[in-house]
Structure formats: C-alpha cells, structure tokens
Coordinates of C-alpha atoms in Angstrom, one line a residue:
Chain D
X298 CA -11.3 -21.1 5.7
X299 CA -12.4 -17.5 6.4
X300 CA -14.3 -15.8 8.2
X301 CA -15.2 -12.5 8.8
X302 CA -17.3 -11.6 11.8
X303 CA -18.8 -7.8 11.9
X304 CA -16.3 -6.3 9.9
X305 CA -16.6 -2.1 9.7
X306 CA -14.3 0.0 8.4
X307 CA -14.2 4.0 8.7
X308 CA -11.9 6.3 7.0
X309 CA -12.8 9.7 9.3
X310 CA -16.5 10.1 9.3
X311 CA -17.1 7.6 5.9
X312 CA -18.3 4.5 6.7
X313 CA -16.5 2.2 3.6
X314 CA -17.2 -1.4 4.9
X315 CA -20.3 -1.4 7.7
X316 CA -20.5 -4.6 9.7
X317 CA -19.8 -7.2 7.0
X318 CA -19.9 -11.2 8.1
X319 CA -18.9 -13.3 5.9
X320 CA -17.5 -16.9 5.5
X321 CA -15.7 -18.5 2.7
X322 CA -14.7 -22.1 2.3
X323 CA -11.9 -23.6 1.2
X324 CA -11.8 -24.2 -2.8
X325 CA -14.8 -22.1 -3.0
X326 CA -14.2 -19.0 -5.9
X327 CA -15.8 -16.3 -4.3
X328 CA -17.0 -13.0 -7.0
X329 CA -17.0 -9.5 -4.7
X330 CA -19.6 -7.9 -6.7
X331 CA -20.1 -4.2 -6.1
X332 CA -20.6 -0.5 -7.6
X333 CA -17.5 1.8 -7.5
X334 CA -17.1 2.8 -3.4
X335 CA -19.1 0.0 -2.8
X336 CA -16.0 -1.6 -0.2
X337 CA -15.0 -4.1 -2.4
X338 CA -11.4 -3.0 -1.9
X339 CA -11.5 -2.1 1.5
X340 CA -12.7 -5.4 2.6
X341 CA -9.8 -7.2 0.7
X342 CA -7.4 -4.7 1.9
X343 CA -8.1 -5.7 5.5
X344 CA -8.4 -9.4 4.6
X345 CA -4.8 -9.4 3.2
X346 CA -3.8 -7.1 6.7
X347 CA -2.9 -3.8 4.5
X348 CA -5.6 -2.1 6.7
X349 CA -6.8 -2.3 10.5
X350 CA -10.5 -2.6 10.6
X351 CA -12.1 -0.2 12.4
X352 CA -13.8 -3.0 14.5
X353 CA -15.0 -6.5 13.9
X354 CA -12.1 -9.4 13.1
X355 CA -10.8 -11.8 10.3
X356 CA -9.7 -15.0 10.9
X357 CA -7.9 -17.3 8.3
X358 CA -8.2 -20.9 9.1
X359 CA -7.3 -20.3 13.1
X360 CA -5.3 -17.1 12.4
X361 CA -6.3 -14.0 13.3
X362 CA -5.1 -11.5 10.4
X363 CA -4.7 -8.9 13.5
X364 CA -2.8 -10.9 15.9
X365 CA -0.4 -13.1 13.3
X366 CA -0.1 -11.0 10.2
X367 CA 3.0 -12.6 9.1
X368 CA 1.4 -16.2 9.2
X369 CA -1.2 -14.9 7.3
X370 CA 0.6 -13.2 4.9
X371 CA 2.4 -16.3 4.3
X372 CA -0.9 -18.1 3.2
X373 CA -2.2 -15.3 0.7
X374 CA -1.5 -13.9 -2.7
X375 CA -2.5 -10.6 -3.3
X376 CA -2.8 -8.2 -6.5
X377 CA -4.0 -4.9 -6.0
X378 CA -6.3 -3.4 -8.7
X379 CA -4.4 -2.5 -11.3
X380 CA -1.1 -4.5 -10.4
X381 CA 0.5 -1.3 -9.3
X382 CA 4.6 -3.0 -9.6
X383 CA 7.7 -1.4 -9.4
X384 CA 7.8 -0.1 -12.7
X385 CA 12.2 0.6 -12.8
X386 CA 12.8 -3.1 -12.5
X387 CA 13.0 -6.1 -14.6
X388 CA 10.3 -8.4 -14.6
X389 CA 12.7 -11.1 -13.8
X390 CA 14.5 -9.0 -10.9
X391 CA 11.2 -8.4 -9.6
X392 CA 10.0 -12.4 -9.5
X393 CA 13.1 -12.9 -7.7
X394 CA 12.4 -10.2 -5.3
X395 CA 9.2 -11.5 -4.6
X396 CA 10.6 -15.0 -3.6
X397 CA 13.3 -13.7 -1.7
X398 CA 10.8 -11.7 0.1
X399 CA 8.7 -14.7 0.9
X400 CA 11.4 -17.2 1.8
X401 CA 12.2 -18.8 -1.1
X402 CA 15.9 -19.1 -1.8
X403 CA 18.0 -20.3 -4.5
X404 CA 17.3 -23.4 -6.7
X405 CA 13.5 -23.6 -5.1
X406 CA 13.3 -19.5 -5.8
X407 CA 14.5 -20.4 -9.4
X408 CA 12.2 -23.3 -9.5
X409 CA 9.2 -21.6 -8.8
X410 CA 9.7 -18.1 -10.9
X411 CA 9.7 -20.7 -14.2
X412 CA 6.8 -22.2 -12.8
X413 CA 5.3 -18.8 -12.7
X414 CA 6.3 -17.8 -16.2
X415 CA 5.0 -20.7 -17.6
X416 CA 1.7 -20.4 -16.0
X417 CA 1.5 -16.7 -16.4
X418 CA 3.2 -17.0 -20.4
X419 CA 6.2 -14.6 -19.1
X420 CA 8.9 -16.3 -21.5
X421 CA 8.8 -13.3 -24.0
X422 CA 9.1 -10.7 -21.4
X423 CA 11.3 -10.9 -18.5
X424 CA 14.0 -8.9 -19.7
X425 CA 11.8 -5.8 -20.3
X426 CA 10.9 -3.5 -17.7
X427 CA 7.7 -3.7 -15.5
X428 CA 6.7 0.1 -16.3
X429 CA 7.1 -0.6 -20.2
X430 CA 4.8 -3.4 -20.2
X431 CA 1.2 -3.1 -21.7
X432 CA -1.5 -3.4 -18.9
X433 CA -2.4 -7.0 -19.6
X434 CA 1.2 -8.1 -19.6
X435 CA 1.6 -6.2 -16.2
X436 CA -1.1 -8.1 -14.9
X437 CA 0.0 -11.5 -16.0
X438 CA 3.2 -10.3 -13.9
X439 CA 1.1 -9.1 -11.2
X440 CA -0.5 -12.9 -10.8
X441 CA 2.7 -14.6 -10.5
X442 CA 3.6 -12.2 -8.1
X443 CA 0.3 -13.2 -6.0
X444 CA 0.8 -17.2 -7.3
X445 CA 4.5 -17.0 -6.4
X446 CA 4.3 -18.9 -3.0
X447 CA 1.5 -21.2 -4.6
X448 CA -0.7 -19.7 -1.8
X449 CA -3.8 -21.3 -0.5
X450 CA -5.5 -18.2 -1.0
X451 CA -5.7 -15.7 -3.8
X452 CA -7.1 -12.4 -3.5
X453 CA -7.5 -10.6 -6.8
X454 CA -8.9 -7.0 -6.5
X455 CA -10.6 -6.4 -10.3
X456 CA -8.1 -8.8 -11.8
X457 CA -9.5 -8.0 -15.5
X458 CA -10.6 -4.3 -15.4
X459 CA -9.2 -2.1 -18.4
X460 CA -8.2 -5.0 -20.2
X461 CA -9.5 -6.2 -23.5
X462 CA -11.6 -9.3 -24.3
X463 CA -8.7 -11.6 -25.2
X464 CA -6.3 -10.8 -22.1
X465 CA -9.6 -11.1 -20.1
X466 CA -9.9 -14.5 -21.1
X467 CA -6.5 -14.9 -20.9
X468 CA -6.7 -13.6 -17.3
X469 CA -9.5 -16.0 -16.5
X470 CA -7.6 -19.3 -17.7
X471 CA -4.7 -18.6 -15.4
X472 CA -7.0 -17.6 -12.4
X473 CA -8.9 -21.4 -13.6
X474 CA -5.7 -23.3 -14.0
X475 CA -4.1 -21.7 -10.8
X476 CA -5.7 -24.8 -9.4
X477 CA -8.8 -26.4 -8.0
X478 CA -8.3 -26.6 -4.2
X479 CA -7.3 -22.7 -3.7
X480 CA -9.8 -20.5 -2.3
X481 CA -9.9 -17.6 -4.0
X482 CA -11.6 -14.2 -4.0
X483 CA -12.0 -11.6 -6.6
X484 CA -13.7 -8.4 -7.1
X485 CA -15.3 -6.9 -10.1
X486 CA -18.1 -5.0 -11.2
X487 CA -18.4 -6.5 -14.9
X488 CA -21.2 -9.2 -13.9
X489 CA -20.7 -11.1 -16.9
X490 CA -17.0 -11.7 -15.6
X491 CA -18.7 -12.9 -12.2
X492 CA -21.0 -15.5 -13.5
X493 CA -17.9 -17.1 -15.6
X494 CA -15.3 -17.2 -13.2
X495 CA -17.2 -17.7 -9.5
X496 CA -19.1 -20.5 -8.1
X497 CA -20.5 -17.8 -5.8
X498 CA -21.1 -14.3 -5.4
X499 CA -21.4 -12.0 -2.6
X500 CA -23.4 -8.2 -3.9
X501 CA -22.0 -5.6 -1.8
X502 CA -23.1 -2.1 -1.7
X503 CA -22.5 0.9 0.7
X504 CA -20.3 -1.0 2.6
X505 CA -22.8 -4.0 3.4
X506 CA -23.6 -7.3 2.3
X507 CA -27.0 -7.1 0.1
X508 CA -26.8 -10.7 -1.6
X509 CA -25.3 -13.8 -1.1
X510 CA -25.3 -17.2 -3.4
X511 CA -24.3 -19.5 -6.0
X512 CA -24.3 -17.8 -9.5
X513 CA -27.4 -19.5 -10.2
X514 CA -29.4 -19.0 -7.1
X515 CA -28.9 -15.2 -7.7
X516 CA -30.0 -15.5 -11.3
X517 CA -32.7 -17.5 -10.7
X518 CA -34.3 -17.2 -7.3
X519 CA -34.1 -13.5 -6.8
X520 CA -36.6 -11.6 -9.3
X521 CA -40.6 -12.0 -9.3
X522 CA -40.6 -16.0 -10.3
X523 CA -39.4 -17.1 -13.6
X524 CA -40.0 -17.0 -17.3
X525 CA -39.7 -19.5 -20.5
X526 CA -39.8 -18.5 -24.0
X527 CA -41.1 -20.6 -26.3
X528 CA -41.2 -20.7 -30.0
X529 CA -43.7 -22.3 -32.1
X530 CA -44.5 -23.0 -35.4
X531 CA -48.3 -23.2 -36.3
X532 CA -49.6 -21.6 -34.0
X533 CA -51.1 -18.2 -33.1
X534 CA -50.7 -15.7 -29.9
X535 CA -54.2 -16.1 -29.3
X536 CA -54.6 -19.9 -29.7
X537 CA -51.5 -20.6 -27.5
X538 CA -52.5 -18.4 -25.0
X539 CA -55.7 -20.5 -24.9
X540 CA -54.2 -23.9 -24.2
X541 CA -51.6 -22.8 -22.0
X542 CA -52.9 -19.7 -19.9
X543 CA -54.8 -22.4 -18.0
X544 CA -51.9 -24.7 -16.8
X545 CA -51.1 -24.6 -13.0
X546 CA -48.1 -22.2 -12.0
X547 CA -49.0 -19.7 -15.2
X548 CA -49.0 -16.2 -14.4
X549 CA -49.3 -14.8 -18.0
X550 CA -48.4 -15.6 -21.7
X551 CA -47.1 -13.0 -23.7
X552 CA -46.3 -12.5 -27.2
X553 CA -42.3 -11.8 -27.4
X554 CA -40.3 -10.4 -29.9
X555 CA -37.8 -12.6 -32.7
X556 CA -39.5 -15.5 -33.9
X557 CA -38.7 -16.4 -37.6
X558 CA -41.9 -15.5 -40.5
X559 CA -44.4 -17.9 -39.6
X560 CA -43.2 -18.7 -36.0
X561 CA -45.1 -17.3 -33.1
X562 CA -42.9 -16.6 -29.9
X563 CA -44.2 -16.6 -26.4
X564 CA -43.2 -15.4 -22.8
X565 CA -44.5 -17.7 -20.2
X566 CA -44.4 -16.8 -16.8
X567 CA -44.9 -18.7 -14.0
X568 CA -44.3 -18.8 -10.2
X569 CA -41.4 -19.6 -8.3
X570 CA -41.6 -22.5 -7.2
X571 CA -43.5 -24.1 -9.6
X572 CA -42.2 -26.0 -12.7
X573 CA -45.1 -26.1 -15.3
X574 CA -42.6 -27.1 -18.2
X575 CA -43.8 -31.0 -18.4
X576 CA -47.5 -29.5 -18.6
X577 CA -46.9 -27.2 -21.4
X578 CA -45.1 -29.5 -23.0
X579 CA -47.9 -32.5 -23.1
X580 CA -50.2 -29.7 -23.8
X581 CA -48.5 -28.8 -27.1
X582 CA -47.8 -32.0 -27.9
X583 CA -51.6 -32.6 -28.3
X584 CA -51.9 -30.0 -31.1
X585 CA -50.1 -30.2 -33.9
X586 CA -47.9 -27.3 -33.1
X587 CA -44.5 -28.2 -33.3
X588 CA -42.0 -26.4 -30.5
X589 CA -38.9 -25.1 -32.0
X590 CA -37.7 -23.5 -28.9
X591 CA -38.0 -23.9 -25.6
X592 CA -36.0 -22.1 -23.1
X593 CA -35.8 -21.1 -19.2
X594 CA -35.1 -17.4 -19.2
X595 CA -33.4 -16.1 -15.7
X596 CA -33.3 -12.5 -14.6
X597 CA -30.3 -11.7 -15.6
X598 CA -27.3 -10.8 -12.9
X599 CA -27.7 -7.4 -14.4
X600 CA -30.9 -6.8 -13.2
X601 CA -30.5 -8.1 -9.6
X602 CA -27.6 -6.1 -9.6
X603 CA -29.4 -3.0 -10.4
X604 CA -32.5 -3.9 -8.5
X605 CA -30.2 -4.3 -5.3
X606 CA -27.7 -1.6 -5.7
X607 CA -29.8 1.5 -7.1
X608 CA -30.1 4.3 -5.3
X609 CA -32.9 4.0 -2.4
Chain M
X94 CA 16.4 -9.7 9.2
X95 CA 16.5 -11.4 6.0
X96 CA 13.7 -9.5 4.9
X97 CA 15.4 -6.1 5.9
X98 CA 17.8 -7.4 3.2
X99 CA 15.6 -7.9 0.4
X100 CA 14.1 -4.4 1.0
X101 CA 17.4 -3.0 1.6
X102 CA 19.1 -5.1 -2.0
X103 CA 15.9 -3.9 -4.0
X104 CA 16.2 0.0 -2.9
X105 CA 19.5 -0.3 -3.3
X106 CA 19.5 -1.3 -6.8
X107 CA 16.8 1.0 -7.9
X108 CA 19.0 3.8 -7.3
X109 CA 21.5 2.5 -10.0
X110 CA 18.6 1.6 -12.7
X111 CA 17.2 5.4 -12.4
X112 CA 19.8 8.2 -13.3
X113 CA 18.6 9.7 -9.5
X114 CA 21.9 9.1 -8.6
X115 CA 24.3 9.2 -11.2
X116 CA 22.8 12.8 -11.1
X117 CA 23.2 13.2 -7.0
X118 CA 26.3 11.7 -7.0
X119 CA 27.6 13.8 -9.7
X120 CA 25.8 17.2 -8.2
X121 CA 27.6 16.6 -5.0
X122 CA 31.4 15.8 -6.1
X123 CA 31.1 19.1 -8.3
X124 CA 29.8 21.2 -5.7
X125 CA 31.9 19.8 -2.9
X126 CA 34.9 19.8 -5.5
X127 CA 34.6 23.2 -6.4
X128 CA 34.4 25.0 -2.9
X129 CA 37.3 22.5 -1.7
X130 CA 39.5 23.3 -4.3
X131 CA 38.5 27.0 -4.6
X132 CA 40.3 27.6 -1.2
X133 CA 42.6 24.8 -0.7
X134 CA 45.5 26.5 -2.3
X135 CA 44.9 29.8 -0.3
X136 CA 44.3 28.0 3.0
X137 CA 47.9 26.1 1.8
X138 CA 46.9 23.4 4.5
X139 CA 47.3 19.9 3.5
X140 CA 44.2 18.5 5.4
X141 CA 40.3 18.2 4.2
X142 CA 38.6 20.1 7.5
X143 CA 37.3 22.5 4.4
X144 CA 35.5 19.2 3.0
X145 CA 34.4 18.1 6.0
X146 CA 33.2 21.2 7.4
X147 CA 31.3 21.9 4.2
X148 CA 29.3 18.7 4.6
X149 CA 26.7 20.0 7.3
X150 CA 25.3 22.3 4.9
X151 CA 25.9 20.5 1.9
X152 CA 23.9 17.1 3.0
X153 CA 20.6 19.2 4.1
X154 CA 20.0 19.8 0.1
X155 CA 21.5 16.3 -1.2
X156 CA 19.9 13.9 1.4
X157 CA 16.7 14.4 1.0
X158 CA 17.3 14.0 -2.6
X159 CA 18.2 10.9 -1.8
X160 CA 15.4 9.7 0.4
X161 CA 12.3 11.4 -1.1
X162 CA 11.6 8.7 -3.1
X163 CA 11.4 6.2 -0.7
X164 CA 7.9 6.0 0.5
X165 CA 6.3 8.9 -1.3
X166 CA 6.6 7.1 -4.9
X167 CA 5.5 4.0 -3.2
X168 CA 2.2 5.7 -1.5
X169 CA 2.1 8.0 -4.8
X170 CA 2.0 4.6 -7.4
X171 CA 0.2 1.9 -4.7
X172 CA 3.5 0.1 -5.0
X173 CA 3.3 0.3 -0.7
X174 CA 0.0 -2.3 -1.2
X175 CA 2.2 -5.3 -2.8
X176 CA 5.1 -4.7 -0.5
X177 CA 3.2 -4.5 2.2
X178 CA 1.0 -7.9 1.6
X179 CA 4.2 -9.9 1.1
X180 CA 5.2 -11.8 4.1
X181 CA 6.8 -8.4 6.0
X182 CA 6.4 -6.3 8.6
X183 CA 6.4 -2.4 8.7
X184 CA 9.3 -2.1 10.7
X185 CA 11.2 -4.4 7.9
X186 CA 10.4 -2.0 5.2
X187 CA 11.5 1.1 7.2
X188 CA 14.7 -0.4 8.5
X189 CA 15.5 -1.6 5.2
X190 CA 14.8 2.1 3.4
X191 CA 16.6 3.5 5.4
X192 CA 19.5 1.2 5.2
X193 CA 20.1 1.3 1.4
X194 CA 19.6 5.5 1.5
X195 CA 22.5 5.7 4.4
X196 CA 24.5 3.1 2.1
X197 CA 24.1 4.9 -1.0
X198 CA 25.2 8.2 0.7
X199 CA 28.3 6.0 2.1
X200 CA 28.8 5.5 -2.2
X201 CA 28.5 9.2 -2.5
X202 CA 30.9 9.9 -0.5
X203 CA 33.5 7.1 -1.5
X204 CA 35.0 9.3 -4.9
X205 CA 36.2 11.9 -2.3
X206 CA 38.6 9.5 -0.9
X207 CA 40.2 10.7 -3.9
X208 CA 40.5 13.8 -2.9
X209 CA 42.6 12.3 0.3
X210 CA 44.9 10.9 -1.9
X211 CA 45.9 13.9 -3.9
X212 CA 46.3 16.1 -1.2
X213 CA 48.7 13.8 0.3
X214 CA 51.0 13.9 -2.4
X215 CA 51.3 17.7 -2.0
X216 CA 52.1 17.8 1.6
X217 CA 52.0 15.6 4.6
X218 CA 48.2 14.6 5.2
X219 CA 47.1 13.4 8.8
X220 CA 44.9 10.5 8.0
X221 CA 43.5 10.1 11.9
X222 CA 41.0 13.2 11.2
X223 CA 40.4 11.7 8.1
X224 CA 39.1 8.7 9.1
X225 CA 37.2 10.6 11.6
X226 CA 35.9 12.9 9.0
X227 CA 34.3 10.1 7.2
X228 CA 32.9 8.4 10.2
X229 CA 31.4 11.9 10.7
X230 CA 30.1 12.2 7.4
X231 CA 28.7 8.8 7.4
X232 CA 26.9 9.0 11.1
X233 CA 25.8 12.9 9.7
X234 CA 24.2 11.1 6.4
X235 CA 22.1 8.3 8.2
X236 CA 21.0 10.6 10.2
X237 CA 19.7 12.7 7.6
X238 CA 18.4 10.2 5.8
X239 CA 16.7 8.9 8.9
X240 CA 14.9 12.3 8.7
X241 CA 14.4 11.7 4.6
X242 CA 12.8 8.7 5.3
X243 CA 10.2 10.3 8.0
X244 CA 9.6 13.1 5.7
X245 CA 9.0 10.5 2.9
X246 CA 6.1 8.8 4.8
X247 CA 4.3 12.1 5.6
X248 CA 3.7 12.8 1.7
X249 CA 2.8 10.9 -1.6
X250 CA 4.4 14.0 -3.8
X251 CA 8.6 13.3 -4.4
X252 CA 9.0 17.8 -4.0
X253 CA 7.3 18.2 -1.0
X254 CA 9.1 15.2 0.3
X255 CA 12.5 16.4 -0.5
X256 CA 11.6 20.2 1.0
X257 CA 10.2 18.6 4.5
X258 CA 13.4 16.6 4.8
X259 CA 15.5 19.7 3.7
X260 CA 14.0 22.0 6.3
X261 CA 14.4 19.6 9.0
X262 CA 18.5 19.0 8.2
X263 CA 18.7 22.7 7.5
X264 CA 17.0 23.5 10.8
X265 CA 19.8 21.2 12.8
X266 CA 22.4 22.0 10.7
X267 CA 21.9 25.2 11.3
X268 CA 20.5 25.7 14.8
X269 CA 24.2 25.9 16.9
X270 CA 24.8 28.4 14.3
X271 CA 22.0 30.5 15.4
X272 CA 22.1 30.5 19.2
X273 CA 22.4 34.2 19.4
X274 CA 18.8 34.7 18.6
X275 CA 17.9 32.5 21.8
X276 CA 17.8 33.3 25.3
X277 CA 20.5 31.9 27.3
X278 CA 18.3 29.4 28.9
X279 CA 17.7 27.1 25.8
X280 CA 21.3 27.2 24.6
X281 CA 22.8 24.0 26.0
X282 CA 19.7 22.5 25.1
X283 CA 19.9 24.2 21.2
X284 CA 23.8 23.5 21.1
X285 CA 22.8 19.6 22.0
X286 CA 20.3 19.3 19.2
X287 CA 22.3 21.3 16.7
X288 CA 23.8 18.2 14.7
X289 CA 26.8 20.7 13.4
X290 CA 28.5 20.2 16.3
X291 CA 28.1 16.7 16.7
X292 CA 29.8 16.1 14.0
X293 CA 32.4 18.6 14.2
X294 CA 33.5 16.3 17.1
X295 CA 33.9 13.4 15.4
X296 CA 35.7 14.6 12.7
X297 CA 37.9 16.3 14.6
X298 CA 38.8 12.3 15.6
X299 CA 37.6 13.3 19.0
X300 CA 34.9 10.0 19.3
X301 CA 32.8 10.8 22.0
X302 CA 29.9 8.6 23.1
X303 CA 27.4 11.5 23.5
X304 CA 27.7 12.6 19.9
X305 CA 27.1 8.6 19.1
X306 CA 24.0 8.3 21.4
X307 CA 23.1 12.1 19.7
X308 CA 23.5 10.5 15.8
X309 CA 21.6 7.0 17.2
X310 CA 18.9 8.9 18.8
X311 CA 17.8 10.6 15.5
X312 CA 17.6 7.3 13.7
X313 CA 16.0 6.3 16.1
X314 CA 13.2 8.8 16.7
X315 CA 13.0 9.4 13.1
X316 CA 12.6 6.1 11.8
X317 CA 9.9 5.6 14.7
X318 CA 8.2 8.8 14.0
X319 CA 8.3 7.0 10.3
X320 CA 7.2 3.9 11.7
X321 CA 4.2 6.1 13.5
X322 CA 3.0 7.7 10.4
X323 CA 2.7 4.2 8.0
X324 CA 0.8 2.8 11.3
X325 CA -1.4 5.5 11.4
X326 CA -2.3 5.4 7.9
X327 CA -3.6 2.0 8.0

C-alpha cells in the first residue's frame, strides 16, 4: 500500500530522516515508535506531501506522493500532533470546510459530518469554538477532520499525547472502530500506547529504522532469550533449583521477589529458541509441589526501546 | 477553482468572527473621514480627489493590517500542516488568501460610497472620476495586499508581517514622490514602479492599459514571490 524506498530528509546540515525503507500493507496498523527528534514527524510529513524529501521516494499504491500530490492527498487523512485547527471557527463551520475542501458537497457533505460526529461523540460541541475546546475534545475534532473523506489511510502523528487516561482510551476506540480495512499509521513515544493499538511497530531513532515487527516479535525475540516465573507452594529455592536447573534449554533459576508467605517464587531462564515449559511442568508434577503460577515473562517494549535508542 | 473558493469563503469569514476588522474598518473610515472633511469645506469643490488622493498613503498602514494574518498565524499555530494535507495545492491556498484580503478591502472601502452621496447633495458631483476612483482604489488595494500576502509567508510573527508589508507599500507609494533624490537616469524607470501614479491615472477616469498591466504585474510577482517562499519552505 506504501512504500517508501531510501527516504532522507535534511533541514540545512541536520540530517532528520536518513535513508528510511519502509513498506506498509494495506489494513496493517503501523506504531512509529521513536525518542523526541527521532523523525517520526518528518517521515509522516513527507508521506502526507507537506514536505519534499531531500531524496529517496514515496509511493501510495501506484502514486507517487511527489508526482500526483492531489491524488494522494485524496486517499489520506492526516492530524498533525497536537490537532493544531483554526481555533476562530465553529467546530461545525470547520467540518464543513473540510468537506467542501475535499469535494464533498451538499446532502453527501451533510451526510458525512453526522457520520463524523457520531463517531468522534461531537453532538455536545459543535456550536462552540475550536480554540475553546479542551485538548481531548480538539482532538476528537481533529480525527473527524482526518476521517472526513473515510480515507483509506490515516496518518496520526501522537494522536494521544497530553491527554489523560480516559480521552486516551477514548482516542484509541475511535482510531479501532475507524474501521478494519484502513491502513493506518501513528506515532508515539508512550510504548504502552504502541503495543495496544498496533499490530506492528517500526523503532526509529536518529532518523533511521532500528526495529521492525509485530508487537510480539519485538517483545519477545529481541532481548537475551526468555524468562518464566513460576510460583510454588512447598517448595524451597534450593530444592527447585535442583530439579529444574537440569532441564534442557535452562540457563539459570533464580529466586524472584512477591510470592505469598509460604510460596517460593522462581525466575527461569532459558534460551531462545527453546520451550522447556512441558519439561518443567512434568518435573514438578512428580513432586508434590503444587504450581500456583506459571507465567512467560517478555522483555518488556520498554527495555528494547531503551536498549535500541540509548545513546551509543 | 473550487478549492480557491473554499480558502477564499473561510478567510473571508474569519475576518468577521475576529474584531480585526470591525477595528480596520472602523480605523480607516475615521481617519479617511476626518482628513476628507477637515478640507472639504475650504477646498469648496464638490468632488472626492481629496479621498482618493489620500488613499496611496492611507492603504500602506491599513493593508497590511489586513493581510498579516494570513500565512504568519497559519505558520505561527501549524494551522498551514492541515490545510496543506487536504486535497489542495499551494497555489490554491495563495490565490484564495489573497482573494478574500483584496475583497475585504473592496468592504472597507464600500461605507465611503457614502461619502459620494452626501457630497452630491451639496453641489453637482461628477460620478465618472468616481467610479474611477474606486476602480483605483480597488486595483491599488489588491495590489497591496498581493504584497501583504508575500510579506505574510516570509514570517510566522503577525508585527513583523504587518511592518514588511508596510515598508514595501510605503516604498511604492512613496517612490514617484521621491525622484528628486535620483539621478535622472532611473526616473522613468522609478516613476513606472511608483504605484502613486498608477493610480492617480485611473482615478482620474483616464483607464489606461499600462497602469492595468503595472497593478496585474504586482499580483502577479507578489503572489509568485509568495508562492516561492511556501515552496521553499517545504
């Protein structure tokens, strides 16, 4: 659906996006995951033709942004970080500028601003001014204006920042019930956000790509191998690390922190690649332990985050 | 073209929601009131050449006024970002600026037709320089605000906006009023570039295509030069 082949961006001497290829299909929810000045925005802003590249292209479906920026235009919804919108008019004046300014005329502009404030929850608030509005209301009227065309893309540049828990989930239903088929791409840099709205994420720092996956792949295959925690009753650090120190794929068993009185609680680690969970299971089964807990721990996004995007 | 309307309808309008130009409007009809009607009865001429001939140096410092807004709030508050990721090209964002800035000048100007009307019943007023006075004033204001908008791009801060676009009016309002500083080599070329003079023409009712093709070519190159500088900021 896109594709973007060696894309590199300078403003003067900066390099902010340095030789980015990247290709997103269609229905896929793509997370731009990056430090501050990382390029997140610059790459979006040439995607949705605001900037020139430097050098490199962008293509959407056969389209190049460069060549047919009107056709593209057409196909994408954009909000900026932090919906900057006229703030003098009224949130209704400004839908209808929107679909005036993409084509839509009369009963089918109509049609499609109540679609919008129905999806968006707008009922309450089109009367008021854009500029009085609270930043999570502004947002909400910054998706419809990105939803207005029902676009097949959506490009959301830190759709949630600054706003509270509530609006963010707020923010997050709409992007979900926008609908299935859409590609869309957003940036943040709250990972937690990442792994609960994407079905992939793309790590960017200083301007290149440094990791690219599923949410899961990230979490899990990135990191030295994996970890379980276990928690047991009747048993003891010592004993458990007897029995299970010896099963194929452990690296080490450790005592961990937060089991109940009586409980002991274990880190096992083990190899990628290896899955020594059915072992340690017919293992304990043979004592009279009984397992109260038993868990696959992944690295969290934080840390690959961090690990990839600290400071060299 | 369509699109040029949208921008054009929305600027438009957001003149009338902000008091910018209740306040304009009203700055301008007291000043250009006051120094019409300070002289009129001394001159004892029934005819507005005092109105007219006041507008040269009157639109340098209302104009801009006018047009600072345009793209410096836009580039000042990211506005420039959505406007420019809907469905529309540069040149339809200019042209429609521009548009609503020259018609909300033509707005300004309408209340002194009032002014027409009372001198008339005091003595026998020629309407013919009239009309051309206000096809002057019009063609004088578009160009200005042709200039506004270029200024506009250059900055994202509203003052300096308005004091680029006033020095540029000032400086062709008053450059034929200046020529005996320059050596007589560069005075037909001044004298042509001095927009004073220009206009003068036309509201004298004298409608000559050179001081068309001189109002048209600063549209023109200003709005280009305008076009240039959003381009280049990409």
């Amino acid at each position: 659906m896109i594709h973007m082949e060696k894309l590199t961006k300078y403003y003067g001497e900066v390099c902010a996006v340095d030789g980015i290829d990247l290709d997103i299909r269609k229905g896929e929810i793509t997370g731009l995951l990056g430090p501050n000045g990382a390029g997140k925005t610059t790459t979006m802003r040439m995607l949705t033709g605001y900037l020139r590249p430097s050098s490199g292209t962008i293509r959407v479906r056969d389209l190049s942004v460069d060549a047919d920026p009107l056709a593209v235009k057409k196909r994408m919804g954009y909000l900026p970080e932090s919906a900057p919108l006229y703030a003098n008019m009224l949130v209704y004046d400004y839908l209808l500028f929107v679909a005036h300014a993409r084509g839509l005329k009369g009963d089918k502009a109509r049609g499609r601003i109540f679609a919008m404030v129905e999806l968006c929850s707008l009922s309450g608030i089109m009367h008021r001014p854009i500029g009085e509005l609270s930043k999570g209301l502004r947002q909400r009227v910054g998706l419809a204006h990105a939803m207005m065309d029902d676009p097949e893309i959506l490009v959301l540049d830190e759709p949630t920042s600054g706003l509270d828990p509530n609006q963010i989930v707020e923010i997050r239903d709409i992007i979900r019930s926008f609908g299935r088929d859409k590609t869309i791409i957003l940036s943040t840099h709250i990972l937690s956000e990442a792994q609960a709205t994407c079905d992939r994420i793309v790590i960017i720092d200083k301007g290149k790509i440094v990791a690219d996956g599923s949410t899961e792949v990230l979490t899990y295959g990135l990191g030295e191998g994996r970890s379980l925690r276990l928690v047991l009753a009747g048993a003891d650090l010592e004993a458990a690390r007897s029995v299970l120190a010896p099963v194929e794929g452990v690296v080490s068993v450790e005592g961990a922190q937060d089991a109940g009185p009586g409980l002991t609680a274990l880190e096992v680690r083990y190899l990628p690649g290896s899955d020594p969970r059915p072992e340690i299971y017919r293992r304990i089964k043979a004592t009279d332990w009984v397992i109260l807990e038993m868990a696959p721990k992944g690295v969290s996004l934080e840390k690959v985050f961090m690990e990839l995007t600290r400071e060299a | 073209m369509t699109r040029v309307f949208d921008v054009f309808a929305r600027e438009f309008m957001d003149y009338f929601t902000t008091p910018i130009a209740y306040i304009v409007i009203c700055a301008f009809l007291v000043v250009t009131g006051w120094f019409f009607f300070a002289t009129f009865f001394i001159m004892n001429q029934a005819s507005l050449r005092t109105f007219f001939s006041m507008l040269p140096l009157v639109f340098p410092f209302v104009v801009p006024a006018v047009t600072m807004r345009l793209f410096a709030e836009e580039l000042h508050s990211g506005s420039l970002e959505m406007l420019l990721t809907l469905p529309m090209d540069l040149s339809d964002a200019v042209i429609g600026k521009f548009l609503a800035s020259s018609a909300f000048v033509a707005v300004m100007l309408a209340p002194t037709l009032s002014y027409g009307i009372w001198v008339s019943f005091m003595g026998g007023l020629d309407w013919g320089p009239v009309a051309g006075g206000y096809a002057g004033a019009v063609l004088l204001g578009a160009a200005y605000c042709a200039i506004g908008v270029f200024a506009s791009t250059l900055t994202r801060n509203q003052i300096i906006s308005f004091i680029l676009g006033m020095v540029i009016c000032l400086a062709l309002s008053l450059v034929d009023k200046m020529l005996f500083f320059f050596p007589p080599d560069v005075l037909a070329v001044l004298h042509y570039l001095g927009a004073s003079s220009h206009f003068e023409n036309i509201a004298k009712g004298v409608v000559d295509t050179r001081d068309i093709v001189y109002f048209a070519s600063v549209v023109f190159l200003s709005l280009y030069g305008a076009h240039l500088v959003m381009q280049e900021k990409r």
